Amino acid sequence: MDLILEVRTGRECVTMACHGKLIGGKEADAFRRNAMLLMGGFDRVTINLAGVRAVDCGGLGSLASVLTRALDKGKQVRLTHASLLVIQMLHVTHLEQF
């Protein structure tokens, strides 16, 4: 698998740092599953994308799924340190509103 997820917890929030490729398949599934688990225990989740070097449709779909679920559950998910490529892909797919 080409994605490493590093989780750091605080009292009221949690940060999940992503390193590698956020692409469809095992990587996207692991990302989504872990983000959903973290939202189950925390109201505020920060996803640090600084280490993400590649994203595809599957990765964007996982991001969209997590962001939509957060809205539905009243949770706050913040994306940080996204590369220019990731920002452009979020903009093109209208996911930047999250």
mmCIF file of N, CA and C in Angstrom, residues 30 36 39 44 48-50 53 63 80 83 91 93:
data_model
loop_
_atom_site.group_PDB
_atom_site.id
_atom_site.type_symbol
_atom_site.label_atom_id
_atom_site.label_comp_id
_atom_site.label_asym_id
_atom_site.label_seq_id
_atom_site.Cartn_x
_atom_site.Cartn_y
_atom_site.Cartn_z
ATOM 1 N N ALA A 30 -8.610 2.688 2.995
ATOM 2 C CA ALA A 30 -7.981 2.871 4.307
ATOM 3 C C ALA A 30 -8.168 4.295 4.799
ATOM 4 N N MET A 36 -13.431 7.972 9.076
ATOM 5 C CA MET A 36 -14.757 7.723 9.658
ATOM 6 C C MET A 36 -14.637 7.273 11.111
ATOM 7 N N MET A 39 -13.903 10.306 13.223
ATOM 8 C CA MET A 39 -15.086 11.146 13.405
ATOM 9 C C MET A 39 -16.048 10.559 14.426
ATOM 10 N N ARG A 44 -14.008 17.305 15.969
ATOM 11 C CA ARG A 44 -13.124 18.071 15.070
ATOM 12 C C ARG A 44 -11.971 17.192 14.615
ATOM 13 N N ASN A 48 -4.226 16.403 7.424
ATOM 14 C CA ASN A 48 -3.043 17.073 6.902
ATOM 15 C C ASN A 48 -2.604 16.353 5.626
ATOM 16 N N LEU A 49 -2.684 17.061 4.508
ATOM 17 C CA LEU A 49 -2.365 16.470 3.205
ATOM 18 C C LEU A 49 -0.966 16.833 2.708
ATOM 19 N N ALA A 50 -0.120 17.356 3.574
ATOM 20 C CA ALA A 50 1.220 17.802 3.164
ATOM 21 C C ALA A 50 2.036 16.683 2.527
ATOM 22 N N ARG A 53 1.449 12.930 -2.361
ATOM 23 C CA ARG A 53 2.153 13.263 -3.590
ATOM 24 C C ARG A 53 1.365 12.912 -4.845
ATOM 25 N N LEU A 63 -12.262 11.510 -0.182
ATOM 26 C CA LEU A 63 -12.319 12.818 0.491
ATOM 27 C C LEU A 63 -13.749 13.346 0.516
ATOM 28 N N THR A 80 -5.727 20.497 5.586
ATOM 29 C CA THR A 80 -4.617 21.443 5.684
ATOM 30 C C THR A 80 -3.451 20.994 4.810
ATOM 31 N N SER A 83 -1.302 20.253 -1.464
ATOM 32 C CA SER A 83 -0.444 20.745 -2.542
ATOM 33 C C SER A 83 -1.300 21.506 -3.554
ATOM 34 N N HIS A 91 -10.920 22.194 -6.445
ATOM 35 C CA HIS A 91 -11.623 23.302 -7.096
ATOM 36 C C HIS A 91 -12.409 22.819 -8.312
ATOM 37 N N THR A 93 -13.578 19.929 -8.957
ATOM 38 C CA THR A 93 -14.679 19.047 -8.564
ATOM 39 C C THR A 93 -15.656 19.711 -7.594
#
